[in-house]
Short mmCIF file of C-alpha atoms in Angstrom, two decimals:
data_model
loop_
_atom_site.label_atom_id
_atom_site.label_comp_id
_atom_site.label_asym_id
_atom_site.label_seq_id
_atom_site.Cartn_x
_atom_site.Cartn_y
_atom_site.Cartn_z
CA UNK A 21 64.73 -24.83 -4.11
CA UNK A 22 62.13 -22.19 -4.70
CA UNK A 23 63.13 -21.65 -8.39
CA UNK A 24 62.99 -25.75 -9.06
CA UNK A 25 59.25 -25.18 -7.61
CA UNK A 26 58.69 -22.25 -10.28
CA UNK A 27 60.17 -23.86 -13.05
CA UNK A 28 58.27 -27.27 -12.13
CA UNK A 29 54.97 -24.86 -11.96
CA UNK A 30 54.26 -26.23 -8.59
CA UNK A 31 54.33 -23.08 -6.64
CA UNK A 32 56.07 -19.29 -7.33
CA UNK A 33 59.20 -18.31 -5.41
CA UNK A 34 56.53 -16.13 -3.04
CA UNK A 35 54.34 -18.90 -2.21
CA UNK A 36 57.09 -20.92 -1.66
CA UNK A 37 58.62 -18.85 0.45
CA UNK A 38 55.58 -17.79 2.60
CA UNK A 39 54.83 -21.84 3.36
CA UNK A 40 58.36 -22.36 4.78
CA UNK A 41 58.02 -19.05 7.10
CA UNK A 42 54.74 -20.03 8.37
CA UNK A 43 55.57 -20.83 11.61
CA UNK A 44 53.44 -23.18 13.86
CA UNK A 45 50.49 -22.72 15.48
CA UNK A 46 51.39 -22.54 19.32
CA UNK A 47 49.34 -24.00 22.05
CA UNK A 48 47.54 -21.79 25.04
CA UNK A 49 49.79 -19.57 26.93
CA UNK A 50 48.93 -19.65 30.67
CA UNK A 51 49.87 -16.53 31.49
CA UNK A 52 48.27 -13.99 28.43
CA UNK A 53 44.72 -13.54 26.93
CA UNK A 54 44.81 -13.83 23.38
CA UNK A 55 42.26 -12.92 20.80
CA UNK A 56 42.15 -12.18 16.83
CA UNK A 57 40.07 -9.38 15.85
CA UNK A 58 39.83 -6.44 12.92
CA UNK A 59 40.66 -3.03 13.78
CA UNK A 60 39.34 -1.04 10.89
CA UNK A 61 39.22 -4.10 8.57
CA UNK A 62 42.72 -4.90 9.26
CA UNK A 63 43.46 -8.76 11.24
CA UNK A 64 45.22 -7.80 14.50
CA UNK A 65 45.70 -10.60 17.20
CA UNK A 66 45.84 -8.89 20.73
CA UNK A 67 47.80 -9.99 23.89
CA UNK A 68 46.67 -8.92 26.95
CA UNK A 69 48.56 -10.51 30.74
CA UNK A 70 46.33 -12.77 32.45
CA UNK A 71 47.47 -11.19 35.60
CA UNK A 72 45.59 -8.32 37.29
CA UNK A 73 47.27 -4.84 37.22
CA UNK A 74 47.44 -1.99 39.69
CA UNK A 75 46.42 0.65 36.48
CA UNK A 76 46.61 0.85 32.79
CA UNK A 77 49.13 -1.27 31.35
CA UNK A 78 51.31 -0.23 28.28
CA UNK A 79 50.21 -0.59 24.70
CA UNK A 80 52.87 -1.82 21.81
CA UNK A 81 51.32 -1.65 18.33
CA UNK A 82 53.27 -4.20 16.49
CA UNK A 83 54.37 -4.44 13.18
CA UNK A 84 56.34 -7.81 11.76
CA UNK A 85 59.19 -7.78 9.45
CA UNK A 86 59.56 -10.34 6.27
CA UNK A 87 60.64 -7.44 3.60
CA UNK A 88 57.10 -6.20 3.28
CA UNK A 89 56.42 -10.02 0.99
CA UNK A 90 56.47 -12.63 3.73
CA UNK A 91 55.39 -12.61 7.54
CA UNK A 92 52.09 -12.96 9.62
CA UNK A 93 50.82 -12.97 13.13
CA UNK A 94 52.15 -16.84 13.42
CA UNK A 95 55.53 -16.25 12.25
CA UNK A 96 55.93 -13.24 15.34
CA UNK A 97 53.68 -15.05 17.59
CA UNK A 98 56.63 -16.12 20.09
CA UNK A 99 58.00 -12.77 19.67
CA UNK A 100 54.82 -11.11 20.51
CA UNK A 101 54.14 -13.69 23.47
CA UNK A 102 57.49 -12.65 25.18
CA UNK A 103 57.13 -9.32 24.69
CA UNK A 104 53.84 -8.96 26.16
CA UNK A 105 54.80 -11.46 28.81
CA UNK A 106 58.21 -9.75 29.78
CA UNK A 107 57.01 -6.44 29.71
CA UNK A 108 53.90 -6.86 31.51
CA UNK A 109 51.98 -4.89 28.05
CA UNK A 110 49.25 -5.28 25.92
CA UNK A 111 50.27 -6.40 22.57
CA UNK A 112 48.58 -5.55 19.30
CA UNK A 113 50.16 -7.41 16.30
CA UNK A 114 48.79 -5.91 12.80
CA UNK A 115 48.39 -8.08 9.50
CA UNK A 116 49.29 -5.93 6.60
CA UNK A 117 48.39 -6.25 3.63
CA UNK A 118 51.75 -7.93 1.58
CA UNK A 119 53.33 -7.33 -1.38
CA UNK A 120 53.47 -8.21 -4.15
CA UNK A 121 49.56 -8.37 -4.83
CA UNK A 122 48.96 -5.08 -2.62
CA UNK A 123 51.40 -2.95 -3.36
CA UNK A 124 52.19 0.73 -1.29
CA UNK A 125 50.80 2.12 0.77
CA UNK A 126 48.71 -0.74 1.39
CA UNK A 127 50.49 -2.13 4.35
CA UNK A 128 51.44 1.19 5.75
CA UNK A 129 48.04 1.89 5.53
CA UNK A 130 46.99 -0.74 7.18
CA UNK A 131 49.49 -0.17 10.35
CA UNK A 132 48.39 3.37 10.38
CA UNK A 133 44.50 2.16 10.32
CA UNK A 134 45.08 -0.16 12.71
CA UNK A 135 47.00 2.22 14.91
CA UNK A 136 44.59 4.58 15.01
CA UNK A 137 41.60 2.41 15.70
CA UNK A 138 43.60 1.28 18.96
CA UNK A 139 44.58 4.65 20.17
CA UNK A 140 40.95 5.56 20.06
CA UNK A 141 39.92 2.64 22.04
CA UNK A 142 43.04 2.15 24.49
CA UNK A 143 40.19 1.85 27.50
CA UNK A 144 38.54 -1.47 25.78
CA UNK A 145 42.18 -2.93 26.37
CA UNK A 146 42.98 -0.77 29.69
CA UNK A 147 46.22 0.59 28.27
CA UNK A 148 47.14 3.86 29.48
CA UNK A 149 47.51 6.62 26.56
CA UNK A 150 50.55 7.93 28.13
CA UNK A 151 52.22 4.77 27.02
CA UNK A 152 51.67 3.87 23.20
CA UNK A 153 54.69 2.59 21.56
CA UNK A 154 54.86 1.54 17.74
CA UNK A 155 57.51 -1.22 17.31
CA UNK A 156 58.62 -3.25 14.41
CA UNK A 157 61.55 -5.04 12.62
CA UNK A 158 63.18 -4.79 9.10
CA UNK A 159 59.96 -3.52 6.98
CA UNK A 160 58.32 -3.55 10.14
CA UNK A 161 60.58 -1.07 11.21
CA UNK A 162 60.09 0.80 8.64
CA UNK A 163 56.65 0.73 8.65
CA UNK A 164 56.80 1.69 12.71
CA UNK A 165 58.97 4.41 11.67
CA UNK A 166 55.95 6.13 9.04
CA UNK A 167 53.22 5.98 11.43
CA UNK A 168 55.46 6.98 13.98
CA UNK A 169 56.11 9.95 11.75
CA UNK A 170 52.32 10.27 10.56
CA UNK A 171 50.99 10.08 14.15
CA UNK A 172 53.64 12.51 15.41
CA UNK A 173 51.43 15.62 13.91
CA UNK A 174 48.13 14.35 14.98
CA UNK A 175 46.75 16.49 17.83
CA UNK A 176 42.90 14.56 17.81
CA UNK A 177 44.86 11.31 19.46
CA UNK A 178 47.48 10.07 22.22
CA UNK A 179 50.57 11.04 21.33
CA UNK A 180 53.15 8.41 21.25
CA UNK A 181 55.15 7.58 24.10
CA UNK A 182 58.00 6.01 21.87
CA UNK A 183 58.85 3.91 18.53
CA UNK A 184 61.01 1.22 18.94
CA UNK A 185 62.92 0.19 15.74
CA UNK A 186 64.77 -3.34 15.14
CA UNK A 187 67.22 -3.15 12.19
CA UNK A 188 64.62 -0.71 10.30
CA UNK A 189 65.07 -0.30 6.56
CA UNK A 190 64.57 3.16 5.89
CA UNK A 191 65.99 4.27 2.80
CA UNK A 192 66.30 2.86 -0.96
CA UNK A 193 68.41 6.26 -2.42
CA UNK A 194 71.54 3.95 -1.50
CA UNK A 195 72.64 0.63 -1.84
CA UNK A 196 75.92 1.68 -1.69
CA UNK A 197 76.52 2.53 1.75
CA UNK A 198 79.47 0.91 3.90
CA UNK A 199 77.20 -1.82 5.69
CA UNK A 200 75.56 -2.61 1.93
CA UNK A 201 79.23 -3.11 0.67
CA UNK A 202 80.33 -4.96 3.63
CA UNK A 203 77.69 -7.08 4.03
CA UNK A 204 76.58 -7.75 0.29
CA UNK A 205 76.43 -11.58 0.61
CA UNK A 206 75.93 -12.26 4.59
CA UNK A 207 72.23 -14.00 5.29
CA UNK A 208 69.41 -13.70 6.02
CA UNK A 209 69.43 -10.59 3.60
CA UNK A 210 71.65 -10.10 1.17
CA UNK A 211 72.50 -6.52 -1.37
CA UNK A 212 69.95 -7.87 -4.08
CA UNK A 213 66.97 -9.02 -1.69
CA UNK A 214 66.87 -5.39 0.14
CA UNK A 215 66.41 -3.79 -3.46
CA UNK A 216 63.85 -6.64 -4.71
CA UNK A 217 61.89 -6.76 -2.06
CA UNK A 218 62.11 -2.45 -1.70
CA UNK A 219 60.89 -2.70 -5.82
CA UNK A 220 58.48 -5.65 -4.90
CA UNK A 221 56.47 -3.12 -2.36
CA UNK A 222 56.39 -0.12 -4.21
CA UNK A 223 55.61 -1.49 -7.91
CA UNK A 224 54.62 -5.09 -7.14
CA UNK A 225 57.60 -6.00 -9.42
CA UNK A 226 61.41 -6.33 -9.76
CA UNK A 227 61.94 -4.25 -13.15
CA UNK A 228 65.23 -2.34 -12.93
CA UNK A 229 66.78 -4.00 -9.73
CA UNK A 230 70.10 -3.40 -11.51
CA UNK A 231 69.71 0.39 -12.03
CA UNK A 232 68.35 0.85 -8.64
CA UNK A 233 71.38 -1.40 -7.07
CA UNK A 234 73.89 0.95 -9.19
CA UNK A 235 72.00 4.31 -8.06
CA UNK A 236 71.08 4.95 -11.67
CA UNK A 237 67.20 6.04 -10.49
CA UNK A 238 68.22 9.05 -8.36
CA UNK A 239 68.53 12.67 -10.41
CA UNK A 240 71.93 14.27 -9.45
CA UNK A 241 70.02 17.73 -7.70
CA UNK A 242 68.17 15.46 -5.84
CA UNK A 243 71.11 12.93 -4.89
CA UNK A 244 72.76 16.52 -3.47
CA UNK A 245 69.82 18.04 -1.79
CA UNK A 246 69.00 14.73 0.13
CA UNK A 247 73.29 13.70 0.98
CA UNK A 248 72.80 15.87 4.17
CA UNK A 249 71.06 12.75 5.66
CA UNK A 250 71.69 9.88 2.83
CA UNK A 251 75.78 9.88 2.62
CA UNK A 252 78.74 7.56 4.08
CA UNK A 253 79.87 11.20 5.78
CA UNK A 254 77.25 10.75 8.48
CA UNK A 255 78.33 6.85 9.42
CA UNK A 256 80.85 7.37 12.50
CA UNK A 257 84.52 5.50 11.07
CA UNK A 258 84.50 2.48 13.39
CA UNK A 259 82.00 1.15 11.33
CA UNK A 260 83.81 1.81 7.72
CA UNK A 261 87.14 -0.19 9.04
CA UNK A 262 85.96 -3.82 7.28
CA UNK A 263 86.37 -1.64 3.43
CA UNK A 264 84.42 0.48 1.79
CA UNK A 265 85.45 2.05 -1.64
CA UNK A 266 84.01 4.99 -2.60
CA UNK A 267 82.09 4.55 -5.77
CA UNK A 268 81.47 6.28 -8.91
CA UNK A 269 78.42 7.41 -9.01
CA UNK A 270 76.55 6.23 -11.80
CA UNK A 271 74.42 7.72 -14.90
CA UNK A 272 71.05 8.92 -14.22
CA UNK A 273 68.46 7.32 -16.05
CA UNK A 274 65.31 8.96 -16.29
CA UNK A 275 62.94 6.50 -17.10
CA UNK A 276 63.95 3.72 -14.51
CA UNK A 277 63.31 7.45 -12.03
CA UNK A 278 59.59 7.75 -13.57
CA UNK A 279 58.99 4.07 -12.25
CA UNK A 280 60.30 4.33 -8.66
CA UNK A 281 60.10 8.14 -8.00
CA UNK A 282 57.73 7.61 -4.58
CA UNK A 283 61.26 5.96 -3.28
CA UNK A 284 61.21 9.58 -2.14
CA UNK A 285 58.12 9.93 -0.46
CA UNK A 286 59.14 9.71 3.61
CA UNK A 287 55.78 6.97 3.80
CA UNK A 288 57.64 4.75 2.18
CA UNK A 289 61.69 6.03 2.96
CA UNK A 290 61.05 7.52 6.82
CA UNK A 291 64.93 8.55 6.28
CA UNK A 292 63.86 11.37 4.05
CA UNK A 293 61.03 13.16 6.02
CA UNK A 294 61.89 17.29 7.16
CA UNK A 295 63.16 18.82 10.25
CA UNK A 296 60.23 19.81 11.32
CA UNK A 297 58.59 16.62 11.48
CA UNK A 298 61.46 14.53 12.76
CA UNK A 299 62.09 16.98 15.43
CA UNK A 300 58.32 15.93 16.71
CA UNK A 301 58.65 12.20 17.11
CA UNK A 302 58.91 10.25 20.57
CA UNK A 303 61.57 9.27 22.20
CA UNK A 304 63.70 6.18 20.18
CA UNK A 305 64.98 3.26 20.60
CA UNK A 306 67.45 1.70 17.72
CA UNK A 307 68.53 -1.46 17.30
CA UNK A 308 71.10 -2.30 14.48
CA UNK A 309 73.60 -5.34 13.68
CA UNK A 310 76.87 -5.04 12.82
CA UNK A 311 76.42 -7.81 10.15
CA UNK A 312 73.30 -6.17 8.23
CA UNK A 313 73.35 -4.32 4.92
CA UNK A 314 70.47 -2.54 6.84
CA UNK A 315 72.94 -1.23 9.43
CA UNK A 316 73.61 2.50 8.64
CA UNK A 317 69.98 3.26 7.59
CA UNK A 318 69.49 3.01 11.35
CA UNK A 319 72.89 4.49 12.36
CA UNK A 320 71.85 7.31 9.83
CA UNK A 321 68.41 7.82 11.09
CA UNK A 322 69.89 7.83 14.60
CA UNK A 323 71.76 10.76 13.57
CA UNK A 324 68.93 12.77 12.26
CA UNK A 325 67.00 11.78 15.62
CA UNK A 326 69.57 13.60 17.64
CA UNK A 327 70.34 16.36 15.58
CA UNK A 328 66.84 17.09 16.08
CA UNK A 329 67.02 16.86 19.58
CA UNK A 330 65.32 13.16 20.38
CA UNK A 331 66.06 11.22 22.87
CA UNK A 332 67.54 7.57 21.44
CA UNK A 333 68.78 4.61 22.95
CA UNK A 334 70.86 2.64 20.70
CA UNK A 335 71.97 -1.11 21.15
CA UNK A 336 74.25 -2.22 18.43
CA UNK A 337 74.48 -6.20 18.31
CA UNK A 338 78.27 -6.40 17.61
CA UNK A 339 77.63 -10.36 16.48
CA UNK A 340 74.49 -9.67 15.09
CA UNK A 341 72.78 -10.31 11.67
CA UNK A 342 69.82 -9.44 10.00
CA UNK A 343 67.05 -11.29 10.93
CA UNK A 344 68.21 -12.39 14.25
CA UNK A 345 65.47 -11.15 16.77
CA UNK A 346 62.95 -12.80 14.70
CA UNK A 347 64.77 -16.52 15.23
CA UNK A 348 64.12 -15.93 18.75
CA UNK A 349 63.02 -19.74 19.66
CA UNK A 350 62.68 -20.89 16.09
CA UNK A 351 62.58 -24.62 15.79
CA UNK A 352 64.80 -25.36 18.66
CA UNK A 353 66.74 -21.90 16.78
CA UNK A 354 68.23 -19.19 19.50
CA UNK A 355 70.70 -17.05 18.94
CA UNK A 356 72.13 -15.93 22.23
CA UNK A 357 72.67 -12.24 20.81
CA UNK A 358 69.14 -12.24 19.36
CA UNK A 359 68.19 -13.10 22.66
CA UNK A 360 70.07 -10.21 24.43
CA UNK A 361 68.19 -7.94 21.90
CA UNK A 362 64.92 -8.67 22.95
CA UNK A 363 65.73 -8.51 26.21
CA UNK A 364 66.77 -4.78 25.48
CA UNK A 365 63.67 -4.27 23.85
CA UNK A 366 61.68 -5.24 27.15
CA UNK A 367 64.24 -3.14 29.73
CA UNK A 368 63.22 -0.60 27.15
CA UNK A 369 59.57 -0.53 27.61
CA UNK A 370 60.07 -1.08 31.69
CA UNK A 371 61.52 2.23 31.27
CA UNK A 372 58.59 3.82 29.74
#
């Protein structure tokens, strides 16, 4: 439908797409506060309970998924409601800047901006800085995953209490990997779209999606030096049963490399950062589906959270696809196991 609208000149695939994602505008909720400001320059839209608290409530800097291209405050508004709501915490939902028009590291700019704006005004919100958490899904979660990172060896602010990660994507070395083979064609994001929209955010284009799909854009020393954390070895065998064949791997080509290089720059692939600074990040909470080419880059970077000695709570929807948390209450939409994700979520931040 969205390439009749580009052919017909109406509207691009983008604009399209945004439109249909919009969401709609909800009503008053009885029980939060809820106000749009700019932190640093950046729209946020802040949820704060109505209800009076016994101390400082807990802070979740939110980041929405949409593949770094699509998403806004409306489109997470129900999510960010029932978070707030269920948790009993102030919510702060960031606009990034989108792709393709700003391309990185606008919107993890913006997140980290906006991030650090609220930790140094958590009193004006009476949210205790023991208990910040960053939290996001798909590009949000990776995007939660780089400030997490970022903020992790900043000693002038609050350190994070935790980063909570739905179905992060966190890698694009690899499209290769057993939940990108199994998974190729299963909505809402198929093989292709995870390398588009990846190539969308970093050059604000789609040149070489082939190559990059085939693994042609990584050099061979550096294919070696990063398979320690990037490799099918590190994905426990349950989750290879449904087929995987190991692949050739293909010719390096170094001029579809010069165009995509930053792919290895941990801002933009969290997957990739050192030791040293993984081994400093809060305590974790993973979500992944079982149905999700996105699954092992959070099985993967679960690994190198506990190798490193962080504490991680991992919920692995079993019936789960891509997508799912973010259909929570979507046009008369629920997903039962979407659902039961959230709700993990919000046990999660009780904990905290």
């Amino acid at each position: 439908q969205g390439r009749i609208l580009e052919k017909t000149g109406l509207c691009s695939q983008i604009t399209f797409g945004r439109y249909v994602r919009q969401g709609r505008k909800l009503g008053l909720d009885p029980k939060l506060f809820i106000q749009d400001l700019q932190f640093k320059e950046v729209p946020v839209r802040v949820y704060q309970p109505k209800a009076t608290s016994n101390g400082p409530r807990r802070g979740i800097l939110f980041f929405h998924g949409g593949g770094w291209v699509f998403g806004s405050l409306d489109t997470y508004e129900k999510v960010c409601r029932y978070l707030s709501r269920e948790s009993d915490s102030v919510v702060v939902s960031v606009q990034y800047r989108l792709a393709p028009e700003h391309k990185y590291p606008a919107a993890y700019e913006d997140c980290l901006n906006a991030s650090q704006h609220f930790l140094q005004h958590l009193q004006h919100y009476g949210v205790d800085p023991a208990r910040v958490t960053v939290c996001g899904d798909s590009a949000g979660g990776n995007l939660a995953a780089a400030v997490s990172q970022t903020l992790a060896g900043r000693s002038d602010l609050p350190r994070l209490r935790a980063q909570i990660l739905i179905y992060p994507g966190l890698q694009a070395l690899d499209f290769n990997l057993p939940s990108y083979q199994q998974n190729r064609g299963v909505p809402l994001l198929f093989r292709e779209r995870a390398a588009f929209f990846a190539l969308l955010y970093l050059n604000g284009d789609a040149l070489h999606m082939q190559e990059v799909l085939a693994g042609s854009h990584i050099p061979p020393d550096m294919r070696l030096k990063y398979r320690k954390w990037v490799s099918p070895d590190n994905i426990p065998e349950e989750f290879k049963v449904r087929g995987v064949k190991p692949l050739r791997p293909t010719d390096f080509i170094a001029e579809v490399y010069e165009t995509v290089k930053r792919f290895c720059e941990p801002n933009l692939c969290p997957l990739l950062a050192e030791d040293s600074v993984v081994h400093q990040l809060p305590e974790s909470f993973i979500l992944t589906c079982e149905y999700d080419v996105l699954r092992d880059d959070g099985l993967l970077y679960k690994k190198r959270l506990e190798d490193n000695g962080v504490r991680v709570t991992w919920y692995h929807l079993e019936d789960g696809f891509h997508g799912i948390i973010s259909l929570y209450d979507y046009c008369g939409f629920s997903f039962p196991s979407g659902k039961r994700g959230l709700d993990r979520v919000v046990n999660f931040l009780k904990s905290l």
